[in-house]
Amino acid sequence: MSANIEAVPQQVSDDTRRSAYSGLQYLATNLRTANATLRTQQDHAKFYVPSKAIGYRLISQFLEQIELGEPFLSTPPDEHLGQVVFEPHKVRDMGWIISFNYMLLSIVSDVHEKADEKENFRRNVQLALNDSSIFLEPREANIKAFVLLAMHGEEYAAPNISWMLLGHACRQAEALGLHVLALHFAVAHQQHRLCLFWLLFMMDKACALAFGRPAFLPTAVYDQVPLPDNDSLLKFHPHDRAAFGNTQVNPPISTFGCHFLRKSFELSKLMGVILDVLVTGASSETKCEIRMKLDAWHTDTAQILTQTIDTESLFAAPKHLREMALGVNSLKFQYLHVRVLLLKGEEFSALRLSSAREAISLLPTMVSNWSSVYNGVVWQLLYFPFTPFFVIFENIIQHRGPSTDTIQQDLTLLCSTVTYFAEMRSQMHLLAPVCSRLQSVADACMRLAQLHISNCASDSTSDDRSSQGPGAAHSVRLAEQTDHPSETHEAFPSIDAGDLDIANYLDWLPADMDLNAVLPLSENERGNSANRRTLASIFDWFSWDAYYAGIET
């Protein structure tokens, strides 16, 4: 285009030539930046702007907390930080406004006397999210905002919302080429982008395994992207930062965070392989090979992290040791979760069940909130437990005859899951309603399992009595009740499912769970949720989420 302008005959006035160049420059700029909207001060007049005294206090709190997110999160330039607080209408990258305000909202979420301040932070986040540019303009600040919401954004952890937010983050990361080691970036910034990419990759796999949806970042495409170097990963030691309560003047640098991240990234690669297997199918031999790699990863990870804790126990505070122990349990729980998903099949049933039991046994050690730094993302805390939960539930439902010690232990594990969500409800202040719903799901299924075992015991007793004489009482078997749909609801006298009919819970159960001739439900009541999701062995969280959205609206 420039060459064509130069070729225009010289008799054309300079004004015309300058106008052509100006138009070309305007077009080129718009093509590169892809601006979504033209914002004015009037558009964002509703942003909360604090006084200078309060604003500088908030900046200090933000800077203290943001260091916990190194090497993934970063602060905006000083001049931009002032705009974020005092002149938000001038901020071009809405991601900074979200990160600043949501981090402050998380800090004060459990403080009862700061209701007005919480509402101000929440409103600023919502106003920034309502600006279409954050979804249409690929920027690192926007990706970091989505990452923050996906990791700790309790109000945005519902299945539909969180999945879509993460999708935007992954697409923008691909558009910006975060995984590419571009020469025009300084080495430090290249490593920062690489850290951010691998964090997204890890969260992408966790989201897919939690909700049964395809991953946004294909493992086959990005498997050869190098992991960040140790110098970058060593910046991640949030458990012993000043913001986490470390008062030592020159504390030794912990290497636990570096090992934790590297092993987490390695696990995410294995998660990606397992996701592909779950979608496309694989032979028993292939599953065995993947399981061996997964088990080897766990053995190596447990050894490295345990040795690191032993070494750092000489100078770490008790609070920091507890946080590192949470990290070990968090990775072990993720390992057991993906192991349960991988080992679907009759030939692996015993190993799968033992893995599920071990995973549920870890739940009491996983109770935590956003202020912990090694407990994984929100989805792993709230939705992962249901994968092993339903393996144990299915084992109980398919049991016949009198109860055994093993069945009673399994019922206790289901009960401990209900307790876990009750405890998480007290931890996740902004997510208390979601935790209550999750507790209701676990509680309804636990009561259904208890009812089944009770009916089996009654049937067994009745069979014994009938063998003694024709006049003995005889209960209708639970399996026979499936032939009498009109009597379905009489089979659930002790189950309190709130506003939900029990059939709704069972309709959302994993589609590959074999409940035929076991539960007192007609075919219509069982539904056909298998067609609504990709991974059949995962609870239908999207229908569950949509159901509650319909109730609340």
Coordinates of C-alpha atoms in Angstrom, one line a residue:
M1 CA 0.0 0.0 0.0
S2 CA 2.9 2.4 0.8
A3 CA 4.4 1.6 -2.6
N4 CA 1.1 2.4 -4.4
I5 CA 0.9 5.7 -2.6
E6 CA 4.4 6.6 -3.7
A7 CA 3.5 5.7 -7.3
V8 CA 0.7 8.3 -7.4
P9 CA 1.6 11.0 -10.0
Q10 CA 3.5 13.9 -8.4
Q11 CA 0.8 16.4 -9.4
V12 CA -1.3 15.1 -6.5
S13 CA -1.1 17.6 -3.6
D14 CA 1.0 16.8 -0.5
D15 CA -2.2 17.1 1.6
T16 CA -3.7 14.2 -0.4
R17 CA -0.6 12.2 0.1
R18 CA -0.5 12.9 3.8
S19 CA -4.2 12.0 4.1
A20 CA -3.4 8.6 2.4
Y21 CA -0.6 7.9 4.8
S22 CA -2.8 8.9 7.7
G23 CA -5.5 6.5 6.6
L24 CA -3.1 3.7 6.1
Q25 CA -1.6 4.2 9.5
Y26 CA -5.1 4.3 11.1
L27 CA -6.0 1.0 9.3
A28 CA -2.8 -0.7 10.3
T29 CA -3.1 0.4 13.9
N30 CA -6.7 -0.9 14.1
L31 CA -5.8 -4.2 12.6
R32 CA -3.0 -4.8 15.1
T33 CA -4.8 -3.7 18.3
A34 CA -8.4 -5.0 17.5
N35 CA -10.1 -2.4 19.7
A36 CA -13.5 -3.6 20.8
T37 CA -15.0 -0.4 22.1
L38 CA -14.5 3.3 22.4
R39 CA -14.6 4.1 26.1
T40 CA -15.3 7.5 27.6
Q41 CA -15.3 8.9 31.1
Q42 CA -19.1 8.9 31.1
D43 CA -19.2 5.1 30.3
H44 CA -17.4 4.3 33.5
A45 CA -18.7 7.0 35.8
K46 CA -20.0 4.3 38.1
F47 CA -16.6 2.9 39.1
Y48 CA -15.9 3.2 42.8
V49 CA -13.0 5.6 43.4
P50 CA -11.6 5.8 46.9
S51 CA -10.1 8.8 48.7
K52 CA -6.4 9.2 48.4
A53 CA -5.8 7.9 51.9
I54 CA -7.9 4.8 51.4
G55 CA -6.6 4.4 47.9
Y56 CA -2.9 4.3 48.9
R57 CA -3.8 1.8 51.7
L58 CA -5.5 -0.4 49.1
I59 CA -2.5 -0.2 46.8
S60 CA -0.3 -1.3 49.7
Q61 CA -2.5 -4.3 50.4
F62 CA -2.6 -5.2 46.8
L63 CA 1.2 -5.1 46.4
E64 CA 1.6 -7.2 49.4
Q65 CA -0.7 -9.9 48.1
I66 CA 0.3 -9.9 44.5
E67 CA 3.8 -11.1 45.3
L68 CA 2.2 -14.4 46.3
G69 CA 1.3 -14.9 42.7
E70 CA 4.9 -14.7 41.3
P71 CA 6.0 -15.7 38.7
F72 CA 2.5 -15.8 37.1
L73 CA 0.9 -12.5 38.2
S74 CA 2.6 -9.1 38.1
T75 CA 1.8 -5.5 39.0
P76 CA 0.9 -2.9 36.4
P77 CA 3.4 -0.1 35.9
D78 CA 3.3 2.5 38.7
E79 CA 1.5 5.1 36.6
H80 CA -1.1 2.5 35.5
L81 CA -1.6 1.4 39.1
G82 CA -2.6 4.9 40.1
Q83 CA -5.1 5.0 37.2
V84 CA -6.6 1.6 38.2
V85 CA -7.4 3.1 41.7
F86 CA -8.1 6.7 41.1
E87 CA -9.0 7.0 37.4
P88 CA -10.4 3.7 36.3
H89 CA -12.2 5.3 33.4
K90 CA -8.8 6.0 31.8
V91 CA -7.5 2.4 32.1
R92 CA -7.2 0.7 28.7
D93 CA -6.6 -2.9 30.0
M94 CA -9.7 -3.8 32.0
G95 CA -7.8 -6.9 33.3
W96 CA -5.9 -4.7 35.8
I97 CA -9.1 -3.4 37.3
I98 CA -10.4 -7.0 37.8
S99 CA -7.2 -8.3 39.3
F100 CA -6.8 -5.3 41.7
N101 CA -10.4 -5.3 42.9
Y102 CA -11.0 -9.0 43.1
M103 CA -7.8 -9.6 45.1
L104 CA -9.0 -6.9 47.6
L105 CA -12.4 -8.5 47.6
S106 CA -10.9 -11.8 48.5
I107 CA -8.9 -10.3 51.3
V108 CA -12.0 -8.7 53.0
S109 CA -14.4 -11.5 52.1
D110 CA -14.5 -12.8 55.7
V111 CA -14.6 -9.4 57.4
H112 CA -18.2 -8.8 58.4
E113 CA -17.9 -5.1 59.1
K114 CA -16.7 -4.1 55.6
A115 CA -19.9 -4.8 53.7
D116 CA -19.8 -1.5 51.8
E117 CA -16.1 -1.9 50.8
K118 CA -16.8 -5.5 49.6
E119 CA -19.7 -4.2 47.5
N120 CA -17.5 -1.5 46.0
F121 CA -14.8 -4.0 45.0
R122 CA -17.5 -6.4 43.6
R123 CA -19.1 -3.6 41.5
N124 CA -15.8 -2.6 40.0
V125 CA -15.1 -6.2 39.0
Q126 CA -18.5 -6.5 37.4
L127 CA -18.2 -3.2 35.5
A128 CA -14.8 -4.3 34.1
L129 CA -16.2 -7.7 33.1
N130 CA -19.2 -5.9 31.4
D131 CA -16.7 -4.2 29.1
S132 CA -16.6 -6.3 25.9
S133 CA -12.9 -5.4 25.3
I134 CA -11.7 -7.7 27.9
F135 CA -13.1 -10.7 25.9
L136 CA -12.2 -9.4 22.5
E137 CA -8.7 -7.8 22.9
P138 CA -5.9 -10.4 23.6
R139 CA -3.8 -8.9 26.4
E140 CA -1.6 -10.4 29.1
A141 CA -3.5 -8.3 31.7
N142 CA -6.8 -9.9 30.6
I143 CA -5.4 -13.4 30.8
K144 CA -4.0 -12.8 34.3
A145 CA -7.5 -11.5 35.4
F146 CA -9.1 -14.7 34.1
V147 CA -6.5 -16.8 35.7
L148 CA -7.1 -15.1 39.1
L149 CA -10.9 -15.6 38.8
A150 CA -10.4 -19.2 37.7
M151 CA -8.0 -20.0 40.6
H152 CA -9.6 -18.1 43.5
G153 CA -12.6 -16.4 42.1
E154 CA -15.2 -18.0 44.3
E155 CA -18.1 -16.0 42.7
Y156 CA -17.0 -17.3 39.3
A157 CA -16.4 -20.9 40.1
A158 CA -19.8 -22.2 38.9
P159 CA -19.3 -24.8 36.1
N160 CA -20.7 -22.8 33.2
I161 CA -19.1 -19.5 34.1
S162 CA -15.7 -20.8 35.1
W163 CA -15.4 -23.0 32.0
M164 CA -16.2 -20.0 29.7
L165 CA -13.8 -17.7 31.5
L166 CA -11.0 -20.2 31.2
G167 CA -11.8 -20.7 27.5
H168 CA -11.4 -16.9 26.9
A169 CA -8.0 -17.0 28.7
C170 CA -6.8 -20.0 26.7
R171 CA -7.8 -18.4 23.4
Q172 CA -6.1 -15.1 24.2
A173 CA -3.0 -17.0 25.2
E174 CA -2.9 -18.7 21.8
A175 CA -3.6 -15.4 20.0
L176 CA -0.6 -13.8 21.9
G177 CA 1.6 -16.9 21.5
L178 CA 2.5 -17.1 25.2
H179 CA 4.2 -20.4 24.6
V180 CA 6.5 -19.0 21.8
L181 CA 10.0 -17.8 22.9
A182 CA 9.9 -14.6 20.9
L183 CA 13.2 -12.8 20.4
H184 CA 11.8 -9.3 20.8
F185 CA 11.0 -10.0 24.4
A186 CA 13.6 -9.9 27.2
V187 CA 14.6 -13.3 28.6
A188 CA 12.8 -12.5 31.9
H189 CA 9.6 -11.6 30.2
Q190 CA 9.8 -14.6 28.0
Q191 CA 10.0 -16.8 31.1
H192 CA 7.1 -14.9 32.7
R193 CA 4.9 -15.6 29.6
L194 CA 6.0 -19.3 29.6
C195 CA 5.0 -19.6 33.3
L196 CA 1.6 -18.0 32.6
F197 CA 1.1 -20.4 29.7
W198 CA 1.9 -23.5 31.7
L199 CA -0.4 -22.3 34.5
L200 CA -3.2 -22.0 32.0
F201 CA -2.4 -25.4 30.5
M202 CA -2.6 -27.0 34.0
M203 CA -5.8 -25.3 34.8
D204 CA -7.3 -26.2 31.5
K205 CA -6.8 -29.9 32.2
A206 CA -8.1 -29.6 35.7
C207 CA -11.3 -27.9 34.4
A208 CA -11.8 -30.5 31.7
L209 CA -11.5 -33.4 34.2
A210 CA -13.7 -31.6 36.7
F211 CA -16.6 -30.9 34.4
G212 CA -16.3 -33.5 31.6
R213 CA -15.7 -31.0 28.8
P214 CA -12.9 -31.1 26.1
A215 CA -9.7 -29.2 26.9
F216 CA -9.0 -25.9 25.2
L217 CA -5.2 -26.4 24.8
P218 CA -4.6 -29.8 23.0
T219 CA -1.8 -31.8 24.7
A220 CA -0.6 -33.1 21.3
V221 CA 0.0 -29.5 20.1
Y222 CA 1.8 -28.2 23.2
D223 CA 3.5 -31.2 24.6
Q224 CA 6.9 -30.1 23.4
V225 CA 6.7 -26.6 24.8
P226 CA 9.6 -26.2 27.3
L227 CA 8.8 -25.8 31.0
P228 CA 9.9 -22.6 32.6
D229 CA 13.5 -22.5 33.9
N230 CA 14.3 -23.0 37.6
D231 CA 15.2 -19.4 38.1
S232 CA 11.7 -18.4 37.3
L233 CA 10.0 -21.2 39.3
L234 CA 12.1 -20.4 42.3
K235 CA 10.2 -17.1 42.6
F236 CA 7.2 -19.2 43.6
H237 CA 7.5 -19.6 47.4
P238 CA 4.3 -18.0 48.6
H239 CA 4.1 -19.9 51.8
D240 CA 7.1 -18.1 53.3
R241 CA 6.4 -14.6 51.9
A242 CA 5.9 -11.6 54.2
A243 CA 2.3 -11.5 53.0
F244 CA 1.9 -15.0 54.4
G245 CA 3.1 -14.1 57.8
N246 CA 6.9 -14.6 57.5
T247 CA 8.6 -12.0 59.8
Q248 CA 12.2 -13.2 59.3
V249 CA 14.5 -10.4 58.0
N250 CA 16.4 -12.6 55.5
P251 CA 14.6 -15.9 55.3
P252 CA 16.2 -18.8 53.3
I253 CA 14.6 -19.2 49.9
S254 CA 12.4 -22.2 49.9
T255 CA 12.6 -24.6 46.9
F256 CA 9.3 -26.3 47.7
G257 CA 7.3 -24.1 45.4
C258 CA 9.6 -24.7 42.5
H259 CA 9.3 -28.5 42.9
F260 CA 5.6 -28.2 43.4
L261 CA 5.1 -26.3 40.2
R262 CA 7.4 -28.5 38.1
K263 CA 5.6 -31.7 39.3
S264 CA 2.2 -30.0 38.8
F265 CA 3.1 -29.2 35.2
E266 CA 4.3 -32.7 34.6
L267 CA 1.0 -34.0 36.0
S268 CA -1.0 -31.8 33.7
K269 CA 0.7 -33.4 30.7
L270 CA -0.4 -36.8 32.0
M271 CA -3.9 -35.4 32.6
G272 CA -3.9 -34.3 28.9
V273 CA -3.0 -37.8 27.8
I274 CA -5.7 -39.3 30.0
L275 CA -8.3 -36.9 28.7
D276 CA -7.5 -38.1 25.2
V277 CA -7.9 -41.7 26.3
L278 CA -11.2 -41.0 28.0
V279 CA -12.6 -39.4 24.8
T280 CA -11.2 -41.7 22.1
G281 CA -10.9 -44.9 24.1
A282 CA -7.9 -47.1 24.6
S283 CA -7.0 -50.8 25.1
S284 CA -6.2 -52.2 28.6
E285 CA -2.6 -52.4 27.6
T286 CA -2.5 -48.7 26.8
K287 CA -4.2 -47.9 30.1
C288 CA -1.7 -50.0 32.0
E289 CA 1.2 -48.1 30.3
I290 CA -0.3 -44.7 31.3
R291 CA -1.0 -45.9 34.8
M292 CA 2.6 -47.0 35.2
K293 CA 3.8 -43.5 34.1
L294 CA 1.3 -41.9 36.5
D295 CA 2.4 -44.1 39.4
A296 CA 6.0 -43.4 38.7
W297 CA 5.2 -39.7 38.7
H298 CA 3.6 -40.0 42.1
T299 CA 6.4 -42.0 43.6
D300 CA 9.0 -39.4 42.4
T301 CA 6.8 -36.5 43.4
A302 CA 6.2 -37.8 46.9
Q303 CA 9.9 -38.4 47.4
I304 CA 11.1 -35.0 46.2
L305 CA 8.4 -33.0 48.1
T306 CA 8.8 -35.0 51.3
Q307 CA 12.6 -34.6 51.3
T308 CA 12.2 -30.9 50.7
I309 CA 9.9 -30.5 53.7
D310 CA 12.3 -32.5 55.8
T311 CA 15.2 -30.2 54.8
E312 CA 13.2 -27.0 55.2
S313 CA 11.7 -28.0 58.6
L314 CA 14.9 -26.8 60.1
F315 CA 14.0 -23.1 59.4
A316 CA 10.3 -23.1 58.4
A317 CA 7.6 -22.0 60.8
P318 CA 4.8 -24.5 61.7
K319 CA 2.3 -22.6 59.6
H320 CA 4.6 -22.9 56.6
L321 CA 5.1 -26.6 57.2
R322 CA 1.3 -27.1 57.3
E323 CA 0.9 -25.3 54.0
M324 CA 3.6 -27.5 52.4
A325 CA 1.9 -30.6 53.8
L326 CA -1.3 -29.4 52.2
G327 CA 0.5 -29.1 48.9
V328 CA 1.7 -32.8 49.1
N329 CA -1.9 -33.9 49.9
S330 CA -3.3 -31.7 47.1
L331 CA -1.1 -33.3 44.5
K332 CA -1.7 -36.8 45.8
F333 CA -5.5 -36.2 45.7
Q334 CA -5.2 -35.0 42.0
Y335 CA -3.2 -38.1 41.2
L336 CA -5.8 -40.4 42.8
H337 CA -8.6 -38.5 41.0
V338 CA -7.1 -39.0 37.5
R339 CA -6.2 -42.6 38.4
V340 CA -9.8 -43.3 39.2
L341 CA -10.9 -41.8 35.8
L342 CA -8.2 -43.8 33.9
L343 CA -9.0 -47.2 35.5
K344 CA -12.6 -47.5 34.2
G345 CA -13.2 -51.1 33.2
E346 CA -14.0 -54.4 34.8
E347 CA -10.4 -55.5 34.8
F348 CA -9.4 -52.5 36.9
S349 CA -12.4 -52.4 39.3
A350 CA -10.6 -53.4 42.5
L351 CA -7.7 -51.0 41.9
R352 CA -10.1 -48.2 40.9
L353 CA -12.2 -48.8 44.1
S354 CA -9.1 -48.7 46.4
S355 CA -7.9 -45.5 44.7
A356 CA -11.3 -43.9 45.3
R357 CA -11.3 -44.9 48.9
E358 CA -7.9 -43.4 49.4
A359 CA -8.9 -40.2 47.7
I360 CA -12.0 -39.7 49.9
S361 CA -9.9 -40.5 53.0
L362 CA -7.7 -37.4 52.1
L363 CA -10.6 -35.0 52.1
P364 CA -10.3 -33.9 55.8
T365 CA -6.8 -32.8 55.1
M366 CA -7.9 -30.7 52.1
V367 CA -10.3 -28.3 53.9
S368 CA -9.0 -24.8 53.1
N369 CA -9.9 -21.6 51.4
W370 CA -8.4 -19.0 48.9
S371 CA -5.8 -17.9 51.4
S372 CA -3.9 -21.2 51.1
V373 CA -1.4 -21.4 48.3
Y374 CA -0.9 -25.1 47.7
N375 CA -4.5 -26.4 47.6
G376 CA -5.1 -26.3 43.8
V377 CA -7.9 -24.4 42.1
V378 CA -11.5 -24.1 43.1
W379 CA -12.7 -26.9 40.8
Q380 CA -10.3 -29.4 42.3
L381 CA -11.5 -28.6 45.8
L382 CA -15.2 -28.7 45.1
Y383 CA -15.8 -30.9 42.1
F384 CA -13.0 -33.5 42.0
P385 CA -14.2 -35.3 45.2
F386 CA -17.3 -36.5 43.4
T387 CA -15.4 -38.7 41.0
P388 CA -14.2 -41.1 43.7
F389 CA -17.4 -40.5 45.7
F390 CA -19.5 -42.0 42.9
V391 CA -17.2 -45.0 42.5
I392 CA -17.8 -45.8 46.1
F393 CA -21.5 -45.0 45.8
E394 CA -21.8 -47.4 42.8
N395 CA -20.0 -50.1 44.8
I396 CA -22.6 -49.8 47.6
I397 CA -25.6 -49.7 45.3
Q398 CA -24.6 -52.9 43.5
H399 CA -24.1 -54.7 46.8
R400 CA -26.5 -57.6 47.6
G401 CA -27.3 -59.2 50.9
P402 CA -26.5 -58.2 54.5
S403 CA -24.2 -55.3 55.2
T404 CA -20.6 -56.0 55.7
D405 CA -17.8 -54.2 57.5
T406 CA -16.4 -53.0 54.2
I407 CA -19.8 -51.6 53.1
Q408 CA -20.1 -49.8 56.4
Q409 CA -16.7 -48.3 55.9
D410 CA -17.7 -47.1 52.4
L411 CA -20.9 -45.5 53.9
T412 CA -18.6 -43.8 56.4
L413 CA -16.5 -42.4 53.5
L414 CA -19.7 -41.1 51.8
C415 CA -20.6 -39.4 55.1
S416 CA -17.2 -37.9 55.4
T417 CA -17.7 -36.3 52.0
V418 CA -20.9 -34.6 53.2
T419 CA -18.9 -33.3 56.2
Y420 CA -16.2 -32.1 54.0
F421 CA -18.6 -29.8 52.0
A422 CA -20.1 -28.6 55.2
E423 CA -16.6 -27.6 56.4
M424 CA -15.8 -26.0 53.0
R425 CA -19.0 -24.0 53.3
S426 CA -17.6 -22.3 56.4
Q427 CA -14.3 -21.7 54.6
M428 CA -15.6 -20.4 51.2
H429 CA -17.5 -17.4 52.3
L430 CA -18.4 -16.2 48.8
L431 CA -19.1 -19.8 47.7
A432 CA -21.2 -20.8 50.7
P433 CA -24.4 -21.3 48.5
V434 CA -22.5 -23.5 46.0
C435 CA -21.0 -25.6 48.8
S436 CA -24.5 -26.0 50.3
R437 CA -25.7 -27.4 47.0
L438 CA -22.8 -29.7 46.7
Q439 CA -23.4 -30.9 50.2
S440 CA -27.0 -31.6 49.3
V441 CA -25.9 -33.7 46.3
A442 CA -23.5 -35.7 48.4
D443 CA -26.1 -36.0 51.2
A444 CA -28.9 -37.2 49.0
C445 CA -26.7 -39.9 47.4
M446 CA -25.4 -41.0 50.8
R447 CA -29.0 -41.4 52.1
L448 CA -29.9 -43.3 48.9
A449 CA -27.0 -45.7 49.5
Q450 CA -28.0 -46.1 53.2
L451 CA -31.6 -46.8 52.1
H452 CA -30.4 -49.4 49.6
I453 CA -28.3 -51.2 52.3
S454 CA -31.3 -51.1 54.7
N455 CA -33.6 -52.6 52.1
C456 CA -31.0 -55.3 51.3
A457 CA -30.9 -56.2 55.0
S458 CA -34.7 -56.3 55.1
D459 CA -34.9 -58.5 52.1
S460 CA -32.3 -60.8 53.6
T461 CA -34.3 -61.0 56.8
S462 CA -37.5 -61.6 54.9
D463 CA -36.0 -64.4 52.9
D464 CA -34.8 -66.0 56.1
R465 CA -38.4 -65.8 57.5
S466 CA -40.0 -67.1 54.4
S467 CA -37.8 -70.2 54.5
Q468 CA -39.3 -70.8 58.0
G469 CA -42.9 -70.9 56.8
P470 CA -45.4 -69.5 54.3
G471 CA -47.0 -67.1 56.8
A472 CA -43.8 -65.0 57.4
A473 CA -43.7 -61.3 56.4
H474 CA -42.1 -60.6 53.1
S475 CA -40.8 -57.2 51.8
V476 CA -40.9 -56.3 48.2
R477 CA -37.4 -56.3 46.8
L478 CA -35.8 -53.1 45.8
A479 CA -35.1 -54.4 42.3
E480 CA -38.8 -55.3 41.8
Q481 CA -39.9 -51.8 42.6
T482 CA -38.6 -50.7 39.2
D483 CA -41.7 -52.4 37.7
H484 CA -44.0 -50.0 39.6
P485 CA -43.2 -46.4 38.7
S486 CA -46.2 -45.2 40.7
E487 CA -44.5 -46.4 43.9
T488 CA -41.2 -44.8 43.1
H489 CA -41.4 -41.9 45.6
E490 CA -42.5 -44.2 48.4
A491 CA -39.0 -45.8 48.2
F492 CA -37.4 -42.6 49.5
P493 CA -39.2 -41.8 52.8
S494 CA -36.1 -40.6 54.6
I495 CA -34.3 -38.6 51.9
D496 CA -34.5 -34.8 52.3
A497 CA -33.4 -33.4 48.9
G498 CA -34.7 -29.9 49.5
D499 CA -36.5 -28.5 46.5
L500 CA -35.3 -31.3 44.3
D501 CA -37.0 -34.5 43.4
I502 CA -34.5 -37.4 43.9
A503 CA -34.9 -38.3 40.3
N504 CA -33.0 -35.1 39.4
Y505 CA -30.0 -36.2 41.4
L506 CA -30.0 -39.6 39.7
D507 CA -30.4 -38.0 36.2
W508 CA -27.1 -36.1 36.8
L509 CA -25.2 -39.2 37.9
P510 CA -22.3 -40.4 35.7
A511 CA -23.9 -41.8 32.6
D512 CA -21.7 -44.9 32.6
M513 CA -22.9 -45.9 36.1
D514 CA -24.8 -49.2 35.9
L515 CA -27.9 -48.7 38.0
N516 CA -30.3 -50.8 36.0
A517 CA -32.5 -53.1 38.1
V518 CA -31.0 -51.6 41.2
L519 CA -32.7 -48.3 41.9
P520 CA -36.5 -47.8 42.0
L521 CA -36.7 -45.6 39.0
S522 CA -38.5 -45.8 35.7
E523 CA -36.5 -45.3 32.4
N524 CA -38.0 -41.8 32.1
E525 CA -36.8 -40.8 35.5
R526 CA -33.3 -42.1 34.9
G527 CA -33.0 -39.8 31.9
N528 CA -30.4 -40.0 29.2
S529 CA -27.7 -37.6 30.4
A530 CA -25.0 -39.6 28.5
N531 CA -25.6 -37.5 25.4
R532 CA -25.0 -34.2 27.3
R533 CA -21.3 -34.5 28.0
T534 CA -18.1 -35.8 26.7
L535 CA -16.8 -37.8 29.7
A536 CA -19.5 -40.3 30.7
S537 CA -17.8 -41.0 34.1
I538 CA -18.3 -37.5 35.4
F539 CA -21.4 -36.0 37.1
D540 CA -23.4 -33.7 34.8
W541 CA -22.3 -30.5 36.4
F542 CA -23.5 -28.3 33.5
S543 CA -27.1 -29.5 33.8
W544 CA -26.8 -29.2 37.6
D545 CA -25.6 -25.6 37.3
A546 CA -28.3 -24.7 34.7
Y547 CA -31.0 -26.2 37.0
Y548 CA -30.0 -23.9 39.9
A549 CA -29.7 -20.9 37.6
G550 CA -33.3 -21.6 36.5
I551 CA -34.5 -21.8 40.1
E552 CA -32.8 -18.6 41.1
T553 CA -34.0 -16.6 38.2

